[in-house]
Coordinates of C-alpha atoms in Angstrom, one line a residue:
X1290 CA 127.3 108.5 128.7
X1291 CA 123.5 109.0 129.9
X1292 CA 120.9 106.8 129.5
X1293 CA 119.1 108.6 126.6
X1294 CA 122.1 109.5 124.9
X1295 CA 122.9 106.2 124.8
X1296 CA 119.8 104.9 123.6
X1297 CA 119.7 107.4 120.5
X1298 CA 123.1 105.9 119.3
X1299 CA 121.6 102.9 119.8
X1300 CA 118.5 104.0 117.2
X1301 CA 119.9 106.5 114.9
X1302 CA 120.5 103.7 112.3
X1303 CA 116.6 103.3 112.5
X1304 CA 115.7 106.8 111.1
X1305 CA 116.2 106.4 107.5
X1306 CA 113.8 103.4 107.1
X1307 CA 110.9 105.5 108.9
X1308 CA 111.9 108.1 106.6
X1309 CA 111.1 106.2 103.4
X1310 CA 107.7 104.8 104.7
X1311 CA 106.6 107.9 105.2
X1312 CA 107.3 109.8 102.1
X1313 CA 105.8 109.6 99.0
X1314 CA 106.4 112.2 95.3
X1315 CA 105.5 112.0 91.8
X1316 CA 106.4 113.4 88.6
X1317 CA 103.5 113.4 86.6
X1318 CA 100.4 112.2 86.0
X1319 CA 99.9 108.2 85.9
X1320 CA 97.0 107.6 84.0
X1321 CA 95.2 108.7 80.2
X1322 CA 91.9 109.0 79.8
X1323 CA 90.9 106.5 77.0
X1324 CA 87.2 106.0 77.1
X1325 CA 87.3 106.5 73.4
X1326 CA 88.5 103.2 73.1
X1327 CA 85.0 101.8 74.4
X1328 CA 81.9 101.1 72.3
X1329 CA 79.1 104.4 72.4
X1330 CA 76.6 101.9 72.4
X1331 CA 78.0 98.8 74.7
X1332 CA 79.7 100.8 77.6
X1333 CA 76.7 103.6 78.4
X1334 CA 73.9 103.8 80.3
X1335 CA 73.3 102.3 83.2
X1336 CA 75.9 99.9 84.2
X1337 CA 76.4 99.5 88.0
X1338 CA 78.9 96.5 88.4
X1339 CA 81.8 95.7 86.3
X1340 CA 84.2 92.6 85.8
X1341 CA 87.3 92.0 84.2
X1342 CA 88.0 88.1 82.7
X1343 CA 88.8 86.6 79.8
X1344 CA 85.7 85.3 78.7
X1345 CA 86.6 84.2 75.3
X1346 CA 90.4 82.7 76.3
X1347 CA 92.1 84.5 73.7
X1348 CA 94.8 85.8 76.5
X1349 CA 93.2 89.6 76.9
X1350 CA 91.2 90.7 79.7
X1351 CA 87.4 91.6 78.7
X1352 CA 84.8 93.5 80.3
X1353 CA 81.2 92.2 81.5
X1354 CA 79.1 94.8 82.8
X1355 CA 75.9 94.7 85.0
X1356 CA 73.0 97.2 83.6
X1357 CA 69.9 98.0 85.3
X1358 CA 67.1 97.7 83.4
X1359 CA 69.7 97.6 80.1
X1360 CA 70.7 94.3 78.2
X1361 CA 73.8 93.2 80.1
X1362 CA 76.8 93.5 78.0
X1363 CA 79.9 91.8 77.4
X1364 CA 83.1 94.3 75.8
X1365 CA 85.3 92.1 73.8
X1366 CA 89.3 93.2 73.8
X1367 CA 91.7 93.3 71.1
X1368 CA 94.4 92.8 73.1
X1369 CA 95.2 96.7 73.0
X1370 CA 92.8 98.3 75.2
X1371 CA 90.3 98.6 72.3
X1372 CA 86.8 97.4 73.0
X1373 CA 84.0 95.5 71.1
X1374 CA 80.6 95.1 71.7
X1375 CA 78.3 92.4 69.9
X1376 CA 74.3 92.9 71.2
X1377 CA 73.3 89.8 69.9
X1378 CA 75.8 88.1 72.9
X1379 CA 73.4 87.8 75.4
X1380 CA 70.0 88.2 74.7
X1381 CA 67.3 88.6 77.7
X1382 CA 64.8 90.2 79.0
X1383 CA 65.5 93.8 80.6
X1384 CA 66.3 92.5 84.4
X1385 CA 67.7 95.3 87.6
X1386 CA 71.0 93.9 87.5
X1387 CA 73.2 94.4 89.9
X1388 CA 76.6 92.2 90.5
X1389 CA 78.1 89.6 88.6
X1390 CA 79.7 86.0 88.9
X1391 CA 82.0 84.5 86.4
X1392 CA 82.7 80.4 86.3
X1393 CA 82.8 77.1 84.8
X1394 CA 79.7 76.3 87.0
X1395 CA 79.0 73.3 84.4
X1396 CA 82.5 71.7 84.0
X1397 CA 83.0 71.8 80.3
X1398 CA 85.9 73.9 80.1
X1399 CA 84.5 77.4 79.1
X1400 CA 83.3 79.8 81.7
X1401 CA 79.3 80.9 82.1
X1402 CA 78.1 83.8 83.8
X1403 CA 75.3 84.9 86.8
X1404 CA 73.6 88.1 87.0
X1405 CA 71.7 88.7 89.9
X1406 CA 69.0 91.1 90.2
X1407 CA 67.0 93.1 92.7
X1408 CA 63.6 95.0 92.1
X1409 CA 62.1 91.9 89.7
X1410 CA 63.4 89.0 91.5
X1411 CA 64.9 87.2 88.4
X1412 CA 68.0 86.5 88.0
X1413 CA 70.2 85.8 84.6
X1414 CA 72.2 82.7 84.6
X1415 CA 74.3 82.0 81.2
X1416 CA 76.0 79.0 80.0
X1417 CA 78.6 79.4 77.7
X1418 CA 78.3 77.4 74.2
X1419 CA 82.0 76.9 73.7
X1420 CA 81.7 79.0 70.7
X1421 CA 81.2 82.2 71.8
X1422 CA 77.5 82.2 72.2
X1423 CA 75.7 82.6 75.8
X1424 CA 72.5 80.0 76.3
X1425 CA 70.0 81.8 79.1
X1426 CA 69.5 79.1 81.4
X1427 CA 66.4 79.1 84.3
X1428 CA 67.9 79.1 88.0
X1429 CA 66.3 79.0 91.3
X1430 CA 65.5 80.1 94.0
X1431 CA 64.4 84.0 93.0
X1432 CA 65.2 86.7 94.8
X1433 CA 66.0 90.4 95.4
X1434 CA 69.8 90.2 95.3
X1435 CA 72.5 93.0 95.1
X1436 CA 75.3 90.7 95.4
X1437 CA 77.0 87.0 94.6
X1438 CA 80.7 85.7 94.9
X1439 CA 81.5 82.1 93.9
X1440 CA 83.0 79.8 96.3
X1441 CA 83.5 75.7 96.6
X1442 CA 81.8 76.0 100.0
X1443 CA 80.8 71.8 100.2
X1444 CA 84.8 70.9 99.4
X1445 CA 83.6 68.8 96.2
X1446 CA 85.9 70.8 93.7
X1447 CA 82.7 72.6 92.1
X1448 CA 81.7 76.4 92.2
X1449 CA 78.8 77.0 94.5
X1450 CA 77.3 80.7 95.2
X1451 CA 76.6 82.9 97.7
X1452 CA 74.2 85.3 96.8
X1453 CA 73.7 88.3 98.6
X1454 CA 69.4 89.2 99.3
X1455 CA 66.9 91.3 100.8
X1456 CA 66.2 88.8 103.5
X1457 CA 67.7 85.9 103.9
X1458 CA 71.2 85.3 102.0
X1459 CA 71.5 82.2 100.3
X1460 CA 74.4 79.5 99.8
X1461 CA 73.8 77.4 96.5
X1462 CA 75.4 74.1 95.6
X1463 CA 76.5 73.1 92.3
X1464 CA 75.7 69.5 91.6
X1465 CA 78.6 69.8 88.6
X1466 CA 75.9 69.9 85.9
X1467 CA 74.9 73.8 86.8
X1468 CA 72.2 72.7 88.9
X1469 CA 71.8 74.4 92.3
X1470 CA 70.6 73.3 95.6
X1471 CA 69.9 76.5 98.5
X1472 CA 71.1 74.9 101.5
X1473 CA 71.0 78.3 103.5
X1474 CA 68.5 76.8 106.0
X1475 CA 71.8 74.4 106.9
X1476 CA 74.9 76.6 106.1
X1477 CA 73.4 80.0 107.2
X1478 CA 72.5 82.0 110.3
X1479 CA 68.7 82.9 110.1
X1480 CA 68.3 86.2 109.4
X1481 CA 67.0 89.2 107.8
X1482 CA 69.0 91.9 106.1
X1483 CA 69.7 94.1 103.1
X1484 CA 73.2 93.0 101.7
X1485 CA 74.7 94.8 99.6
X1486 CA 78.0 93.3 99.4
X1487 CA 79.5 89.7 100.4
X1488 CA 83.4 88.6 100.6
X1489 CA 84.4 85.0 101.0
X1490 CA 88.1 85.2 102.9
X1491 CA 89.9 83.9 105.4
X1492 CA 90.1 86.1 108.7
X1493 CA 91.0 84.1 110.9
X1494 CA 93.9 82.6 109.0
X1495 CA 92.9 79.0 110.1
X1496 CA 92.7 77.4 106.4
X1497 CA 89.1 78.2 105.4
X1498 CA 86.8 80.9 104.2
X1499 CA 85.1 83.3 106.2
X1500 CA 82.4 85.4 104.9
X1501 CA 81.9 89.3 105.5
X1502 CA 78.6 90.8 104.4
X1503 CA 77.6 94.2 103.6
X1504 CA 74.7 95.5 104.9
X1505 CA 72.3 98.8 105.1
X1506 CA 72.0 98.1 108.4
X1507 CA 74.9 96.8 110.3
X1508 CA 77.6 94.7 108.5
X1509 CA 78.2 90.8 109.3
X1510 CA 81.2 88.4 110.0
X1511 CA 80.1 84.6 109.0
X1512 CA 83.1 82.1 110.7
X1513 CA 83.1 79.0 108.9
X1514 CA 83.2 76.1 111.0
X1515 CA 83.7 73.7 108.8
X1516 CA 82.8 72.5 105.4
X1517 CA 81.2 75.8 104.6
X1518 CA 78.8 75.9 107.5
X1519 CA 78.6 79.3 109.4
X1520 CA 77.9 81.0 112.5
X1521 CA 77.5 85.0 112.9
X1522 CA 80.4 85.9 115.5
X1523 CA 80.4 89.6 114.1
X1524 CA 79.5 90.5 117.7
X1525 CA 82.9 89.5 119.3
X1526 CA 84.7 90.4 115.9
X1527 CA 83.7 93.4 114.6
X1528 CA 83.7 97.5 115.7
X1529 CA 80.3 98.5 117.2
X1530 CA 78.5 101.5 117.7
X1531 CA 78.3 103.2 114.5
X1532 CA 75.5 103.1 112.5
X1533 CA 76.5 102.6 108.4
X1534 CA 75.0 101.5 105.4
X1535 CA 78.0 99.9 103.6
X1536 CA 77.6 99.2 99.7
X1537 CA 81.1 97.4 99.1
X1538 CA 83.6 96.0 101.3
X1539 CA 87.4 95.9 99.8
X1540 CA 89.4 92.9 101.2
X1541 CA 93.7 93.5 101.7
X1542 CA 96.4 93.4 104.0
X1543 CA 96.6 96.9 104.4
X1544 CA 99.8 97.0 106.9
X1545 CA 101.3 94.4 105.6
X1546 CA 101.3 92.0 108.6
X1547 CA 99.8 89.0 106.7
X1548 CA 96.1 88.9 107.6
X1549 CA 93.3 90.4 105.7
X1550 CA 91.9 94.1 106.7
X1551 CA 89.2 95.4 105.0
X1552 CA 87.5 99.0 103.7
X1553 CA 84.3 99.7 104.1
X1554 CA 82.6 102.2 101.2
X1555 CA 80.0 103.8 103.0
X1556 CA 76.6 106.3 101.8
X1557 CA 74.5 108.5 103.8
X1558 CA 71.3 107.0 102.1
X1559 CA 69.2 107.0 104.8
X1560 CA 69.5 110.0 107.3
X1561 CA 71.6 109.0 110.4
X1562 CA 73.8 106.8 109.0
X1563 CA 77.5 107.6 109.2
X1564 CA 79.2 108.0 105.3
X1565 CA 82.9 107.8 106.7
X1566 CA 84.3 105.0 104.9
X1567 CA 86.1 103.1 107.6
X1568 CA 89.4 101.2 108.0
X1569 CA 89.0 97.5 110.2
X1570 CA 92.1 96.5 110.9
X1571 CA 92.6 92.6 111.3
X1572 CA 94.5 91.5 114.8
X1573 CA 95.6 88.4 112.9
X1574 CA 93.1 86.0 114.5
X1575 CA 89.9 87.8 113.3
X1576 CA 89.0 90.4 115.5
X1577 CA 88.9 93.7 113.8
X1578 CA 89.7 97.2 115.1
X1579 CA 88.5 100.6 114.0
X1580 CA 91.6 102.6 112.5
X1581 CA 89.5 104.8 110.3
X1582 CA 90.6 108.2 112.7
X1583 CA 94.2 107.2 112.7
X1584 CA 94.6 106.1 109.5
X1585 CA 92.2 107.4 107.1
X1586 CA 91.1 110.9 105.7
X1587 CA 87.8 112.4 106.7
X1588 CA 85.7 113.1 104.1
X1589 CA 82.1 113.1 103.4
X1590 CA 80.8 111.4 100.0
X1591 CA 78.5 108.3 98.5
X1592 CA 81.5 106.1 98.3
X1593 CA 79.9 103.0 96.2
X1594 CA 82.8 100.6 95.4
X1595 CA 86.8 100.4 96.1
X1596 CA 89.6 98.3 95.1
X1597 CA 92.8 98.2 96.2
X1598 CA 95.8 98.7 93.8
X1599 CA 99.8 99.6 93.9
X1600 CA 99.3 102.2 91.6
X1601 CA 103.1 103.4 92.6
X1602 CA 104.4 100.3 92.6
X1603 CA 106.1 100.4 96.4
X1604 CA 105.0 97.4 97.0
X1605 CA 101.8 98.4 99.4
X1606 CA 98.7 98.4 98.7
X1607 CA 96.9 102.0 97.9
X1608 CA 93.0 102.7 97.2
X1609 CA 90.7 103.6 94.8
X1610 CA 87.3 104.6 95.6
X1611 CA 84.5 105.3 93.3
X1612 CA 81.8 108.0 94.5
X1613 CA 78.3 109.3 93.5
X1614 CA 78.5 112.7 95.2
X1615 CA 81.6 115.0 95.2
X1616 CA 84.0 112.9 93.0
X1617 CA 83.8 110.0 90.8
X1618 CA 87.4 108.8 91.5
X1619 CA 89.6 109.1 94.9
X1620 CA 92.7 107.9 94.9
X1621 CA 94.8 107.3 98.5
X1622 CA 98.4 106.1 98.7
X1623 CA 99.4 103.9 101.4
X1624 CA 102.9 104.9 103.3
X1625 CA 103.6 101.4 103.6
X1626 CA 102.3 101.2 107.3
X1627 CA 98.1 101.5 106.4
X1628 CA 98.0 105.5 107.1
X1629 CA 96.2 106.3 103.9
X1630 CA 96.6 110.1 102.1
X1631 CA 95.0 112.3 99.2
X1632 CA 96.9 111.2 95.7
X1633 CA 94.8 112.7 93.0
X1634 CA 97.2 115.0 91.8
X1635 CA 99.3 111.8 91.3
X1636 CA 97.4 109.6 90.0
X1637 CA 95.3 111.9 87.6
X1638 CA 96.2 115.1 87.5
X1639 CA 94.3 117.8 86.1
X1640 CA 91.9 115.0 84.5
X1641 CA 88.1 116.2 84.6
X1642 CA 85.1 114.3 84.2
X1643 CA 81.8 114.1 85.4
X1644 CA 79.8 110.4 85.9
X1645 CA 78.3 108.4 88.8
X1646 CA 80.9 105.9 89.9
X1647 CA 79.6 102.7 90.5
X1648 CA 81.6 99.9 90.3
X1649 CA 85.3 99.7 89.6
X1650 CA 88.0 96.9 88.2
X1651 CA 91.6 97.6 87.8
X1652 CA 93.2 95.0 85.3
X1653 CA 96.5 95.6 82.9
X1654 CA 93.7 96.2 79.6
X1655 CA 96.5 96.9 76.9
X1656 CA 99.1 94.3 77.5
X1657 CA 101.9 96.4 78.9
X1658 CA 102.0 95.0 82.4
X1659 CA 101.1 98.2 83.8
X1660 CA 97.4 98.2 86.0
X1661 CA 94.5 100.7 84.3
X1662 CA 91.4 101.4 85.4
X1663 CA 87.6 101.1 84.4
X1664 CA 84.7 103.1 86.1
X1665 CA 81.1 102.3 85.9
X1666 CA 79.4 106.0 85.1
X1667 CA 75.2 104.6 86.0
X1668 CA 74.4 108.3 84.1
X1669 CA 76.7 108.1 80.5
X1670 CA 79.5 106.6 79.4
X1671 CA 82.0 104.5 81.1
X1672 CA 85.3 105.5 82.4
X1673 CA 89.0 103.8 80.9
X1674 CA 91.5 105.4 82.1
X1675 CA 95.1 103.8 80.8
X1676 CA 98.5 103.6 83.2
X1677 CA 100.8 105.7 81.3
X1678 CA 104.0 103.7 80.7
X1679 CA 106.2 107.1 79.9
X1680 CA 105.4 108.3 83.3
X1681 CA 107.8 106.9 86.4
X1682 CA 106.4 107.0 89.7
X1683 CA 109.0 107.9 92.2
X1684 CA 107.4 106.5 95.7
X1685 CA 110.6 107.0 98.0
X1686 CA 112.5 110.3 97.8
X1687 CA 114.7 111.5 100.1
X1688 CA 112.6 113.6 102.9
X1689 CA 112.9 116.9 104.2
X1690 CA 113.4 117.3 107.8
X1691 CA 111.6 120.0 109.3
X1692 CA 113.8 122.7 110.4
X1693 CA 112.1 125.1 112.3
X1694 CA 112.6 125.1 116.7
X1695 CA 111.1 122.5 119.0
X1696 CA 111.5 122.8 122.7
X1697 CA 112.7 121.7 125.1
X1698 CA 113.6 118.6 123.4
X1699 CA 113.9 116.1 125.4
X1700 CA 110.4 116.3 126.2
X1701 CA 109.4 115.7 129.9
X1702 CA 105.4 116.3 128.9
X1703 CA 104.7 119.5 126.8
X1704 CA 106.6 121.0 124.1
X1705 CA 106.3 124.3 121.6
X1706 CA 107.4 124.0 117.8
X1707 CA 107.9 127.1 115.7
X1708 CA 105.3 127.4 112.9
X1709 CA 106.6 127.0 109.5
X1710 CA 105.2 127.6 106.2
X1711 CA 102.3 126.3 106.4
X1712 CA 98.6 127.0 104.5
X1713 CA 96.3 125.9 107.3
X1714 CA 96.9 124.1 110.1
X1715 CA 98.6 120.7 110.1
X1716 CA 97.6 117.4 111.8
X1717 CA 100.1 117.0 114.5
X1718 CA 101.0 112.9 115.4
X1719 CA 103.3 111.2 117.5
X1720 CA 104.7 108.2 115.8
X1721 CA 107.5 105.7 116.6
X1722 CA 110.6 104.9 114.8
X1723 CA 108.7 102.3 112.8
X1724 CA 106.3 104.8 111.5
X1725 CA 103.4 103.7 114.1
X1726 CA 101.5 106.4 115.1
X1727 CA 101.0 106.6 119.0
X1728 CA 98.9 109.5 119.4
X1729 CA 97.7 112.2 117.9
X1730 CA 98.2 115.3 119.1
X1731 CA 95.9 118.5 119.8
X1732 CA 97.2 121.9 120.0
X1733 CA 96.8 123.4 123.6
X1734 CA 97.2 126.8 122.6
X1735 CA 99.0 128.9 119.9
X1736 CA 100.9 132.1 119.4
X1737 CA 101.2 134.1 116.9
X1738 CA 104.1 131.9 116.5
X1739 CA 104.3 129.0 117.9
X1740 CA 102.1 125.7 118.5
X1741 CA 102.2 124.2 122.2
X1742 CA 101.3 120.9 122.6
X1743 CA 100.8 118.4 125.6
X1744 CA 102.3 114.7 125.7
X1745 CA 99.8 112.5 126.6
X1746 CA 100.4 110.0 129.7
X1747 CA 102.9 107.6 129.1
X1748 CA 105.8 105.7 130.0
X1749 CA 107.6 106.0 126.9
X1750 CA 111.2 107.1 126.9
X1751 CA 114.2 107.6 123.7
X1752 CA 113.8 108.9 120.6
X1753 CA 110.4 109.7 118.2
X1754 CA 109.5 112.1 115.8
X1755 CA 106.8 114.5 115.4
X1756 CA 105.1 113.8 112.4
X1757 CA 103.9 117.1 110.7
X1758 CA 101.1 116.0 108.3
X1759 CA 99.6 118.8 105.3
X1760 CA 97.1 117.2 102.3
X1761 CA 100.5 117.2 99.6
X1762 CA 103.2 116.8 102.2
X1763 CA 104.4 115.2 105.7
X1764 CA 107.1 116.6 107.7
X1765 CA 109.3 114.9 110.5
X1766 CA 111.1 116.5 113.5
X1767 CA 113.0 114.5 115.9
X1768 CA 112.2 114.5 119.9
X1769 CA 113.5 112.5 122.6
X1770 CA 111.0 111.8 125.4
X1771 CA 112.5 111.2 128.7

């Protein structure tokens, strides 16, 4: 027995597994749309951010929504997807708000609630009564902020902020009593940006929180050192050379190798930056790579916010993207190994509607243990679309093998394949038996019938498939490289 013949026994027993990461079916469509369950008057307008808690601790999940220039507003749940809205909850002056952040930032047992604000400089900042009222409570230091995330940065067991500016970000300490003290000159590198977006996680998996920051101009990676002070090392950790104006970035472990990737949503803004959304891919310690051309689908939108969700329940983690331009909702499935592919059709059908998607918040609304979905629409009425629990989501199916000729096969270093059936043509990749893509490949010339390809340089021998990838389908056909 030769060597490679030897060697393909040895792997056969691998093919089915790669065969189940990399297809993906559905039956019907996943989710309703049932915006008629939310208020006319407390879930339109201009609402930018969005946040699912329950605020009033009855055991449903409630929505808070940031407006611009529009009374924030709090949607109460019955416990069946039904929503509530009570104007007289929290009563302010009209602010620009623009994200939220929900705590018990004065340890009574209830939780109070921060908007923060950008063109008037004034934030909102309420403490929750205990009995379902909202007191407006003064905090400082103003600024122009598009962002905040909560975090015990000082290690004293109280929520702090961080709250994302135009100019220098700030770190706020709680002092227990909802009083806050901005010890950014201490805890912060100096400098000036427009964030859009802040995460607090831990990339480097060494036990404490990182920060990642959205910007207009060029995105930052904050390493804590230490009791929540930071140094900018987004130099030696993050992709360079493209310029982006990111609006969100969407934390999770895309491949499923235990440390945090991330998505960035991107917009084309201001002329000559790049709208790509991009994939970083974390090496485990921190430093990030660039997977977007691998692993992502091209496509040019205003992608403003993102959250990851298994809406197929295969146990990886697929995306959701909301979008300003072309279309309010994308949805992309994960094959289990971070590639990422078009799953509309799956996920919604034939659904139509038209809005500016701002934020999003995915959250089981009804009680059913099934994950829906709420849109903020900045130009209308907001977006509830319900997981249908008569609909079964088939993720792994039993694939088709691609039938038509490939040859030679083994492969020394080029190779034709007969075309199939095919409406366009399809991305060509070389992946391994794990479902790793190695290469992509480029057609070096075509017949009337055929596709001709060149292997790239490489020392790789045994047995790998040809991974024939259309927008609703992938193929596989074996070859042996020798």
């Amino acid at each position: 027995m030769n060597t490679l013949n030897a060697f393909i026994l040895n792997r056969v027993w691998l093919i089915p597994v790669l065969l189940l990461l990399c297809y993906s079916n559905s039956n019907a469509q996943a989710f309703l749309n049932a915006s008629d369950n939310l208020p006319d008057d407390g879930a339109s307008g201009q609402s930018v951010d969005v946040m699912s808690v329950d605020i009033d601790q009855d055991g449903d999940k409630d929505i808070i929504l940031a407006n611009e220039y529009q009374i924030n507003t709090i949607l109460y749940n019955n416990g069946q997807a039904e929503f509530d809205y009570n104007p007289n909850t929290l009563l302010a002056t009209l602010h620009d708000s623009e994200d939220i952040a929900v705590a018990d930032f004065d340890l009574d047992g209830d939780l109070d609630i921060l908007f923060v604000s950008e063109d008037d400089f004034e934030h909102e900042f309420f403490l929750n009564n205990g009995s379902g009222g909202f007191e407006l409570t003064p905090i400082e230091p103003f600024s122009a902020s598009n962002s905040v995330c909560v975090e015990d940065f000082n290690g004293d067991g109280i929520p702090d902020l961080f709250i994302g500016n135009l100019g220098q970000n700030y770190i706020l300490i709680n002092d227990g009593f909802a009083s806050f003290t901005n010890e950014a000159a201490t805890r912060l590198p100096a400098v000036w940006d427009t964030t859009y977006d802040a995460k607090v996680v831990d990339v480097d998996n060494d036990g404490d929180n990182d920060i990642i920051v959205a910007n207009q101009e060029g995105n930052r990676l904050l390493i804590n050192q230490g009791g929540g002070y930071f140094e900018d090392e987004t130099i030696s950790r993050l992709p360079q050379g493209i310029m982006m104006d990111t609006r969100k970035i969407v934390p999770g472990d895309m491949n499923e190798d235990g440390a945090i990737d991330f998505m960035l949503c991107n917009v084309e803004f201001v002329e000559g930056n790049d709208p790509q959304n991009r994939l970083y891919i974390n090496d485990g310690t921190g430093v990030f790579s660039d997977e977007t051309e691998s692993q992502f689908p091209e496509y040019n939108d205003q992608t403003m916010d993102g959250v990851f969700m298994d809406f197929d329940a295969d146990g990886d983690q697929d995306i959701l993207l909301t979008n300003v331009l072309h279309s309010p909702l994308l949805v992309y499935k994960n094959d289990g190994v971070g590639k990422f592919t078009d799953a509309n059709s799956i996920a919604i059908g034939d659904l139509e509607f038209t809005l500016e998607g701002l934020g999003i918040v995915t959250d089981d609304f009804n009680g059913d243990t099934l994950v829906d979905i709420y849109i903020c629409n900045r130009n209308g009425k907001d977006l509830l679309l319900l997981r249908d629990p008569e609909i079964e989501i088939t993720s792994t199916v039993e694939p088709e093998i691609y039938k038509g000729k490939l040859w030679p096969n083994p492969v020394v270093s080029s190779f034709a394949i007969e075309k199939g059936d095919w409406i366009g043509t399809p991305d060509f990749r070389l992946i391994d038996v794990l479902g790793r893509e190695l290469a992509k490949l480029t057609i070096e010339f075509e017949t009337s019938t055929t596709y001709h390809f060149q292997i790239p340089e490489t020392k790789m021998t045994g047995i790998y498939f040809l991974e024939i990838r259309q927008k609703d389908a992938v193929l596989l056909k074996e070859l042996f490289l020798r």
